[in-house]
PDB file of C-alpha atoms in Angstrom:
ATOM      1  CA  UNK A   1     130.271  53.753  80.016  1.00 58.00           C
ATOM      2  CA  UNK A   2     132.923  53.660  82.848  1.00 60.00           C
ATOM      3  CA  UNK A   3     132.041  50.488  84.137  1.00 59.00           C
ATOM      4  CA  UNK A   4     132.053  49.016  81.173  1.00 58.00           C
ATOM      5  CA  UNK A   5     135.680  50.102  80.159  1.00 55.00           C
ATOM      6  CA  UNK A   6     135.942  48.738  83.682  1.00 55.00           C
ATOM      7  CA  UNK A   7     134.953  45.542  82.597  1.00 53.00           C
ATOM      8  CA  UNK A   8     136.287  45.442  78.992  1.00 54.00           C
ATOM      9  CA  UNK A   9     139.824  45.939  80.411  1.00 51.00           C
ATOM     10  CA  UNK A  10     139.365  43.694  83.255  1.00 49.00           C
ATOM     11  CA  UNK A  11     138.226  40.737  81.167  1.00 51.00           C
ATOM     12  CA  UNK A  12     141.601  41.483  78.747  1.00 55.00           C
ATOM     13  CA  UNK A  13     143.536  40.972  82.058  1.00 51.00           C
ATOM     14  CA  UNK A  14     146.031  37.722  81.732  1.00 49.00           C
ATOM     15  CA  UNK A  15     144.631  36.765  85.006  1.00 53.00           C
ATOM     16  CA  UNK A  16     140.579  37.458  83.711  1.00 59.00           C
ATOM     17  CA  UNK A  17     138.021  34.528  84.807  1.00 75.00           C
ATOM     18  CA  UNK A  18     135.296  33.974  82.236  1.00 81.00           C
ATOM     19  CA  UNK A  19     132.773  35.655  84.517  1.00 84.00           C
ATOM     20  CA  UNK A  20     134.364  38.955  84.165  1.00 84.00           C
ATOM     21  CA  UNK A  21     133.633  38.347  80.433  1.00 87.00           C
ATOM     22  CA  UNK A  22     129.841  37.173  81.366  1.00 91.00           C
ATOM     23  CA  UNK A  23     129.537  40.422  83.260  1.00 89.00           C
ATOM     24  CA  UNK A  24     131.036  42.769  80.335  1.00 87.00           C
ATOM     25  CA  UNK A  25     128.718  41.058  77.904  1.00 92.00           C
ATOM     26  CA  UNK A  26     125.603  41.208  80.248  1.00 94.00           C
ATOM     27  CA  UNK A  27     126.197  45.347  80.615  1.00 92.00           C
ATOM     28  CA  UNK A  28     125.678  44.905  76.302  1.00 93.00           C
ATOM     29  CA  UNK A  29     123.223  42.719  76.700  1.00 96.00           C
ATOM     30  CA  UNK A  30     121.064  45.449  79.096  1.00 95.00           C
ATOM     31  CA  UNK A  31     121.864  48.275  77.006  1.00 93.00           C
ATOM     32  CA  UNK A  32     120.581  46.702  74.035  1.00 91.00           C
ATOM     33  CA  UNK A  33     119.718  45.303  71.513  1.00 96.00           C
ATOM     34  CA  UNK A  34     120.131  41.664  72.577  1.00 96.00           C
ATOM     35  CA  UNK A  35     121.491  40.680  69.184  1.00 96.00           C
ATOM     36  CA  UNK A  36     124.613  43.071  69.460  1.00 96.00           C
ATOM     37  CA  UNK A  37     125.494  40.896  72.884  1.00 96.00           C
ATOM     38  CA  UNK A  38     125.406  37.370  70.654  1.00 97.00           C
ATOM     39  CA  UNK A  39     128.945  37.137  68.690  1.00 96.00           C
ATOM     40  CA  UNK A  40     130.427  37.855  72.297  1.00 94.00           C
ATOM     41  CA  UNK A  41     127.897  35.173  74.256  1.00 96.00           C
ATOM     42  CA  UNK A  42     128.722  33.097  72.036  1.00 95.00           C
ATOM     43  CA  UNK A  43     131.945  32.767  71.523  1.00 93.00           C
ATOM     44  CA  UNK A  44     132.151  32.729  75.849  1.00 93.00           C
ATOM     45  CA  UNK A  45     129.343  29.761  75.971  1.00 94.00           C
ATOM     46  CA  UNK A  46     131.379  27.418  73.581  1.00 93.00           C
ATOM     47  CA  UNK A  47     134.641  28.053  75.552  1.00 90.00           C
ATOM     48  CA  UNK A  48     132.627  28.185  79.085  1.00 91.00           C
ATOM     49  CA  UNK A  49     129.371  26.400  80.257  1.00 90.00           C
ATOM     50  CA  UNK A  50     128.877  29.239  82.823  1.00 91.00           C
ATOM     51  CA  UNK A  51     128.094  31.530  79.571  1.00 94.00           C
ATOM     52  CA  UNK A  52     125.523  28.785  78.193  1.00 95.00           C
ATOM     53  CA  UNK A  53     121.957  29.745  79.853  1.00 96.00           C
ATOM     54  CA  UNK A  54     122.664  34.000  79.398  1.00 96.00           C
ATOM     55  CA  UNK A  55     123.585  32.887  75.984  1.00 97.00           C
ATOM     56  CA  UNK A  56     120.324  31.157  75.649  1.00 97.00           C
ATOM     57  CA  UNK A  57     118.328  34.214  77.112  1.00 97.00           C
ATOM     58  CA  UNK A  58     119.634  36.885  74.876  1.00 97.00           C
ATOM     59  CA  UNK A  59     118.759  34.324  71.792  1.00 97.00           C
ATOM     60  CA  UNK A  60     115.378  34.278  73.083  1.00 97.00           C
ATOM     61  CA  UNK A  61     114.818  37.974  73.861  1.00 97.00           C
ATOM     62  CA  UNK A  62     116.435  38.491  69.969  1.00 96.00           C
ATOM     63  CA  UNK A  63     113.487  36.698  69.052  1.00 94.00           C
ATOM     64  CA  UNK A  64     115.799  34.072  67.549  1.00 95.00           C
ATOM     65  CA  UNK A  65     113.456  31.167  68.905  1.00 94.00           C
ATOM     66  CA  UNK A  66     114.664  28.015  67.051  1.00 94.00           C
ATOM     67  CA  UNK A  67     118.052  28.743  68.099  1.00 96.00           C
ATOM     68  CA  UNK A  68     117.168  29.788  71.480  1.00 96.00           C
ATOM     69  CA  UNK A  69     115.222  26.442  72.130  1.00 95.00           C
ATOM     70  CA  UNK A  70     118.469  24.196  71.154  1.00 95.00           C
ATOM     71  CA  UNK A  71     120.505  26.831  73.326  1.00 96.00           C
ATOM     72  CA  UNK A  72     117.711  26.162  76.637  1.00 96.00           C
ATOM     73  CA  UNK A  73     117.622  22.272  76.090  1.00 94.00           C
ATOM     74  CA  UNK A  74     121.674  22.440  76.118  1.00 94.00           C
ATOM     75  CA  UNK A  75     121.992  24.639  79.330  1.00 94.00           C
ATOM     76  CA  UNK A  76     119.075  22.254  80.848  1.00 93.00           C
ATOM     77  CA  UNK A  77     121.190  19.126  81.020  1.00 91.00           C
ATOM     78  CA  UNK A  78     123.671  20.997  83.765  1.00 87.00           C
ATOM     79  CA  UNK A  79     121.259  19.892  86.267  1.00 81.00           C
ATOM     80  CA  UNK A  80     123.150  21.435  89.271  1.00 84.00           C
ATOM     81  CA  UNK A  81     122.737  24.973  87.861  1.00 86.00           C
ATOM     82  CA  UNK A  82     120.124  27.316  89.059  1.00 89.00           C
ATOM     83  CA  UNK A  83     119.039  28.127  86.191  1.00 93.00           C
ATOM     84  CA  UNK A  84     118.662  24.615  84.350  1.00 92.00           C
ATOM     85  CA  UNK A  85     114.455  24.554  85.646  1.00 90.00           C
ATOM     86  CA  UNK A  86     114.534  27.612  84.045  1.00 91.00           C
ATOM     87  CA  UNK A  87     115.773  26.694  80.797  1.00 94.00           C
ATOM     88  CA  UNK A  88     113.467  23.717  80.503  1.00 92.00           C
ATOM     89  CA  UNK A  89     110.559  25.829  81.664  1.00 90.00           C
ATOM     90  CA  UNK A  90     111.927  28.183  78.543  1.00 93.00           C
ATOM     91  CA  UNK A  91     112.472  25.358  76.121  1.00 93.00           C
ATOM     92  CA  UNK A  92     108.926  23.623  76.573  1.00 90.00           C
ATOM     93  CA  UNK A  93     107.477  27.280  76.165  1.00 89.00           C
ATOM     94  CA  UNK A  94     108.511  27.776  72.713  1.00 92.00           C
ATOM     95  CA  UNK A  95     108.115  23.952  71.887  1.00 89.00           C
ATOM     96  CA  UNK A  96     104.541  24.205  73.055  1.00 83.00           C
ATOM     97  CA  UNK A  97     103.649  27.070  70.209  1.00 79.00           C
ATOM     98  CA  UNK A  98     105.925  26.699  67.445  1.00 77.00           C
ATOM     99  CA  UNK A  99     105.336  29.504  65.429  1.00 77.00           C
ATOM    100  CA  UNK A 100     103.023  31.389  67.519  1.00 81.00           C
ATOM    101  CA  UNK A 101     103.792  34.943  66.962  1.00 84.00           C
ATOM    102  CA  UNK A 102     102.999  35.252  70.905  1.00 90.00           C
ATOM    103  CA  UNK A 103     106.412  34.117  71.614  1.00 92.00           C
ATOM    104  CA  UNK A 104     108.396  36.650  70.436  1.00 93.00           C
ATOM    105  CA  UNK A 105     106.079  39.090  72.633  1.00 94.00           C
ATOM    106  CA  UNK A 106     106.882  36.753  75.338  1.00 94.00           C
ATOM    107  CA  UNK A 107     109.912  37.093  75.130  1.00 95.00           C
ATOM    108  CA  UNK A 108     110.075  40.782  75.240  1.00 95.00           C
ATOM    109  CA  UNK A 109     108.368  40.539  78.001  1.00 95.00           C
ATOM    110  CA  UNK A 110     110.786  38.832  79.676  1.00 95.00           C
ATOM    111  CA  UNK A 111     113.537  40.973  78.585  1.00 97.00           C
ATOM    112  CA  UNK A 112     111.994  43.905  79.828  1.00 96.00           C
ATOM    113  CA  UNK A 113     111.624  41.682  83.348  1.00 95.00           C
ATOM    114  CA  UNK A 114     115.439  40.694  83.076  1.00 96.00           C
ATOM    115  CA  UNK A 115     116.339  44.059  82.728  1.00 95.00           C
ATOM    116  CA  UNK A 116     114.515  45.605  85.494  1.00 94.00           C
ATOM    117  CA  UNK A 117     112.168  47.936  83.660  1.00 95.00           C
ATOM    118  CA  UNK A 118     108.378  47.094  85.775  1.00 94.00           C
ATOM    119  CA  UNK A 119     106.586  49.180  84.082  1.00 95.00           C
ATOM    120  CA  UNK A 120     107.034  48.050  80.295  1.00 96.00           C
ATOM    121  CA  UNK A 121     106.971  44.630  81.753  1.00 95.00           C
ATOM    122  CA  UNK A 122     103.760  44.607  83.154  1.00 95.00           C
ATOM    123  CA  UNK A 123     102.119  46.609  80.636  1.00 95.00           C
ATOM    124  CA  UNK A 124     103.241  44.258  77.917  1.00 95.00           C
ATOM    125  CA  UNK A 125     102.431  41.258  80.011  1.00 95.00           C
ATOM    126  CA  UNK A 126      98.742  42.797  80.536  1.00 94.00           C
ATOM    127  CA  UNK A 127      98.012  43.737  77.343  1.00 95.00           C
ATOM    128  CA  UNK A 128      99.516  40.463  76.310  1.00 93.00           C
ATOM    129  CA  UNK A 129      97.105  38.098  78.163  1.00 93.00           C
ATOM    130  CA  UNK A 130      94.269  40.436  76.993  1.00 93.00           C
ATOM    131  CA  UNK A 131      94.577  40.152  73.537  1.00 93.00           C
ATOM    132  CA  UNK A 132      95.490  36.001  73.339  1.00 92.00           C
ATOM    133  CA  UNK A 133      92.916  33.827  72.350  1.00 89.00           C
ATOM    134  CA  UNK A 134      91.570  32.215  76.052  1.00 86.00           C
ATOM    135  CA  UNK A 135      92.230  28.288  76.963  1.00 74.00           C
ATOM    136  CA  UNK A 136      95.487  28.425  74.279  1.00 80.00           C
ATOM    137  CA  UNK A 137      99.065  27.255  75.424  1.00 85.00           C
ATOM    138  CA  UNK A 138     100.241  30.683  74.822  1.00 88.00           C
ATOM    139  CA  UNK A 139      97.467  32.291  76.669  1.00 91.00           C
ATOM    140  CA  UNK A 140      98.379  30.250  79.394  1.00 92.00           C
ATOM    141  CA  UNK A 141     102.329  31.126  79.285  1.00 92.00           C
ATOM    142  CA  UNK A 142     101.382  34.416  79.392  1.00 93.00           C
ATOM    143  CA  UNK A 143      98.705  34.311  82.302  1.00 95.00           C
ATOM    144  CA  UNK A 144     101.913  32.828  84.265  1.00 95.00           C
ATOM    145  CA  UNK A 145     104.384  35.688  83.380  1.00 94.00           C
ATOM    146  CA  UNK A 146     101.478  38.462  83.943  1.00 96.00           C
ATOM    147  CA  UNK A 147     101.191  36.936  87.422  1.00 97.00           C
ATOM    148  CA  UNK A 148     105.167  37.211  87.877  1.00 96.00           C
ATOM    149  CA  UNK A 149     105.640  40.536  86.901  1.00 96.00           C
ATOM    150  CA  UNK A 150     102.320  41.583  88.992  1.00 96.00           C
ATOM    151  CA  UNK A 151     103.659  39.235  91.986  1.00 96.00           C
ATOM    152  CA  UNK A 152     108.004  41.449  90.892  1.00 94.00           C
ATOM    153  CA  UNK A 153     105.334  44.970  92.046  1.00 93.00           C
ATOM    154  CA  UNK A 154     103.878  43.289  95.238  1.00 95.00           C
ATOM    155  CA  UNK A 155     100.475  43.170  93.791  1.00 96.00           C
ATOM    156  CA  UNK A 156      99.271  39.663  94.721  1.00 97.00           C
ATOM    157  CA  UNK A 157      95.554  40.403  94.667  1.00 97.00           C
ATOM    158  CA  UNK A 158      96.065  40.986  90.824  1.00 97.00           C
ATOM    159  CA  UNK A 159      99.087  38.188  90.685  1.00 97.00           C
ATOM    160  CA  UNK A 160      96.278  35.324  91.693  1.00 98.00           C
ATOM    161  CA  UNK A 161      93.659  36.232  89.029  1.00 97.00           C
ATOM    162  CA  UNK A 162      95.858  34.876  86.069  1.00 97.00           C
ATOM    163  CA  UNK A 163      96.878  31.581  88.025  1.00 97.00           C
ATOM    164  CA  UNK A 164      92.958  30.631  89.167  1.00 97.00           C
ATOM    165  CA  UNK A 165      91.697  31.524  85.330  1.00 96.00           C
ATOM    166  CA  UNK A 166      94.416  28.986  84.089  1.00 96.00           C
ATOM    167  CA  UNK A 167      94.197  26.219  86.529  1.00 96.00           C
ATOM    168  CA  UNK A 168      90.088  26.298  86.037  1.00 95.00           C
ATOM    169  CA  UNK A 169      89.859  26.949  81.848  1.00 93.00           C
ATOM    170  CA  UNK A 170      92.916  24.745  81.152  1.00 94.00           C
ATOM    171  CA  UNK A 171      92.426  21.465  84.047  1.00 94.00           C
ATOM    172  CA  UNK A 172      93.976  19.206  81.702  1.00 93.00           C
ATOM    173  CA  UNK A 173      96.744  21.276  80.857  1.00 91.00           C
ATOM    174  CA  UNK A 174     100.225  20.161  81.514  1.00 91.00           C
ATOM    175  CA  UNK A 175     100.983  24.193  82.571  1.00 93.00           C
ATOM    176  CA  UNK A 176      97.654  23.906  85.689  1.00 95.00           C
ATOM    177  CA  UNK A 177      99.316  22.044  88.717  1.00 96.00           C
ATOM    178  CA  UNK A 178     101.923  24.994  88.254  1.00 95.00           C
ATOM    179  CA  UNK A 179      99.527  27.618  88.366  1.00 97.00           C
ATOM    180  CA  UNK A 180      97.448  26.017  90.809  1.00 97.00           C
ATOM    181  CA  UNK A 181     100.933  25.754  92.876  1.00 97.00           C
ATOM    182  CA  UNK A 182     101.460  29.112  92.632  1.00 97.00           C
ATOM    183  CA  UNK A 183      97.700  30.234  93.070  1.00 98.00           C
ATOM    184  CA  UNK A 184      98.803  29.080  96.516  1.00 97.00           C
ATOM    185  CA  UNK A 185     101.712  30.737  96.934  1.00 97.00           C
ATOM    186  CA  UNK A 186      99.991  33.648  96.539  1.00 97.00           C
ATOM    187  CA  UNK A 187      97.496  32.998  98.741  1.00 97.00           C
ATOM    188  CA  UNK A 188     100.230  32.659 101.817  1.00 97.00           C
ATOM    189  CA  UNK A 189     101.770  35.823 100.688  1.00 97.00           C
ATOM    190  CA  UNK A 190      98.249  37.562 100.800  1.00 97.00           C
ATOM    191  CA  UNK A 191      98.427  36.001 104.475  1.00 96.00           C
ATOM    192  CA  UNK A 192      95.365  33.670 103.822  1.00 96.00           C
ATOM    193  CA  UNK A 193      96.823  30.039 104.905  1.00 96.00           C
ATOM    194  CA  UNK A 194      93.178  28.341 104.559  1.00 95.00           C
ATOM    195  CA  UNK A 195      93.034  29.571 101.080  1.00 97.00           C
ATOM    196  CA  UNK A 196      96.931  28.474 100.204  1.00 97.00           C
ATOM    197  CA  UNK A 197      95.678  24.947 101.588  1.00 97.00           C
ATOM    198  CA  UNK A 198      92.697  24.636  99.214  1.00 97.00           C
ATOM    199  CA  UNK A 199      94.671  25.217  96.266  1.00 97.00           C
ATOM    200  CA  UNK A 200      97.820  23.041  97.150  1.00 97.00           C
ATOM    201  CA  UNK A 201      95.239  20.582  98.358  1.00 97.00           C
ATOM    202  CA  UNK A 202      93.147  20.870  95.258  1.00 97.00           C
ATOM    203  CA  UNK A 203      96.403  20.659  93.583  1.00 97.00           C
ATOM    204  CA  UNK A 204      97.637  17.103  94.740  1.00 97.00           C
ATOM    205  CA  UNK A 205      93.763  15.714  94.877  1.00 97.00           C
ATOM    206  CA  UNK A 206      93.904  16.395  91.126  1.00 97.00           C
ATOM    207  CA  UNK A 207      97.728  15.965  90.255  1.00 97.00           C
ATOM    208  CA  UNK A 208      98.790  13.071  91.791  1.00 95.00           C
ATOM    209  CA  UNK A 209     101.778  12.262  90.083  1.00 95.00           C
ATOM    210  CA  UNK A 210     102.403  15.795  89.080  1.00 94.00           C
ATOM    211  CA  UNK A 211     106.013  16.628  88.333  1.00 91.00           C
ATOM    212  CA  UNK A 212     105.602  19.514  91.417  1.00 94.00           C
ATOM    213  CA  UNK A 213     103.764  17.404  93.570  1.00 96.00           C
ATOM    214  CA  UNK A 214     106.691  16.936  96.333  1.00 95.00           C
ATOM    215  CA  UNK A 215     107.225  20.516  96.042  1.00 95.00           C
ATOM    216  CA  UNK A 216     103.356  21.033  96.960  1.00 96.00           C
ATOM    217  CA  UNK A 217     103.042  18.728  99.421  1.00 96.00           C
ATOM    218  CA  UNK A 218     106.187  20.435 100.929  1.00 96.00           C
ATOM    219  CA  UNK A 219     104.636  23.369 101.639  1.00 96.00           C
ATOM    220  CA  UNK A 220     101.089  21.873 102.200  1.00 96.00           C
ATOM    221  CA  UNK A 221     102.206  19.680 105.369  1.00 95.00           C
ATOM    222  CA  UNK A 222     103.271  22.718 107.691  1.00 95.00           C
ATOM    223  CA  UNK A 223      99.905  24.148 106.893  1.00 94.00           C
ATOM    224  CA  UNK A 224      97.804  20.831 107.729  1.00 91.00           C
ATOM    225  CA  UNK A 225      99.697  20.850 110.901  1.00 88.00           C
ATOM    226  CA  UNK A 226      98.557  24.171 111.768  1.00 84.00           C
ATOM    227  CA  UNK A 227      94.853  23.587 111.065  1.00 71.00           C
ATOM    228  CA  UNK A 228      92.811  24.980 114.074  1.00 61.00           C
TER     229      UNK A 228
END
């Protein structure tokens, strides 16, 4: 409460930047629920373009997907921000199920992530990729954000299991040169280079022309040159 009079009065200042603002609202946003932090977000995003992808994530953890989809496309096309891969990874997620009543549990999910709380992440992401329907789209989102929040807890072993089911039961999928990407990145942080290899090998043997290709080969070439 004292930080956020903090804020509040700081972002009234005559000399307050928009990111005080950001801040204030994001303290709202973490307390909860994410619709009370909207009028506020969005009022700052159409004044500021630094407000545009938070404004975007607290549509989408509202469960207000339509609007949160226009919101991700918009802070997408700022292609210097960190976050615009982000927002287009968001965007395609709720294009690629429209209506899927997984979303909305994906995206509590992720608000649970965002604000820090393991536990209920991981438990919803489990039970989440448990109950979905194997081989679908949103199966598949969700086998990528169960391996997140088990790779947030250090748990690789369990992190790679979600990534190798998708990138075998979905080959064609436009979501398994990710996971096989990151099947390898866990591999290296398991400490297992020959296995990272395989699977950013397998990756570009299969995936060409794969929009993370260059990122794969990347971080394939130091391991070729350290074959025994």
């Amino acid at each position: 409460a004292d930080a956020q009079a903090l804020l509040g009065r700081a972002a009234r200042s005559p000399d307050a930047t928009p990111d005080l603002e950001l801040e204030r609202l994001l303290a709202v946003l973490r307390e909860g629920p994410p619709a009370r932090a909207l009028p506020g977000l969005d009022s700052l995003a159409r004044a500021w373009s630094g407000a545009r992808f938070m404004r975007a994530e607290a549509l989408y953890f509202a469960g207000e997907l339509d609007s949160a989809a226009v919101a991700y496309a918009r802070a997408a096309q700022d292609a210097a921000s960190d976050d615009a891969m982000t927002a287009l990874d968001r965007a395609y997620q709720i294009e690629d199920d429209p209506g899927s009543p997984a979303l909305r549990a994906l995206g509590a999910v992720a608000y649970a992530r965002w604000r820090g709380d393991a536990v209920r992440a991981r438990a919803l992401a489990d039970s989440l990729w448990d109950a979905l329907p194997r081989s679908s789209r949103s199966w598949a989102h969700a086998g990528l954000l169960a391996s997140d929040v088990r790779a947030d807890a250090g748990d690789w072993h369990a992190a790679l299991v979600p990534l190798l089911a998708i990138a075998d039961s979905l080959p064609d999928d436009r979501l398994a040169p990710l996971a096989r990407e990151r099947a390898g990145e866990a591999c290296l942080a398991l400490g297992d280079a020959r296995a990272a290899r395989g699977q950013f090998e397998e990756c570009l043997a299969r995936y060409p022309k794969a929009w993370n290709a260059a990122e794969v080969r990347r971080q394939l070439d130091p391991l070729r040159k350290a074959r025994p």
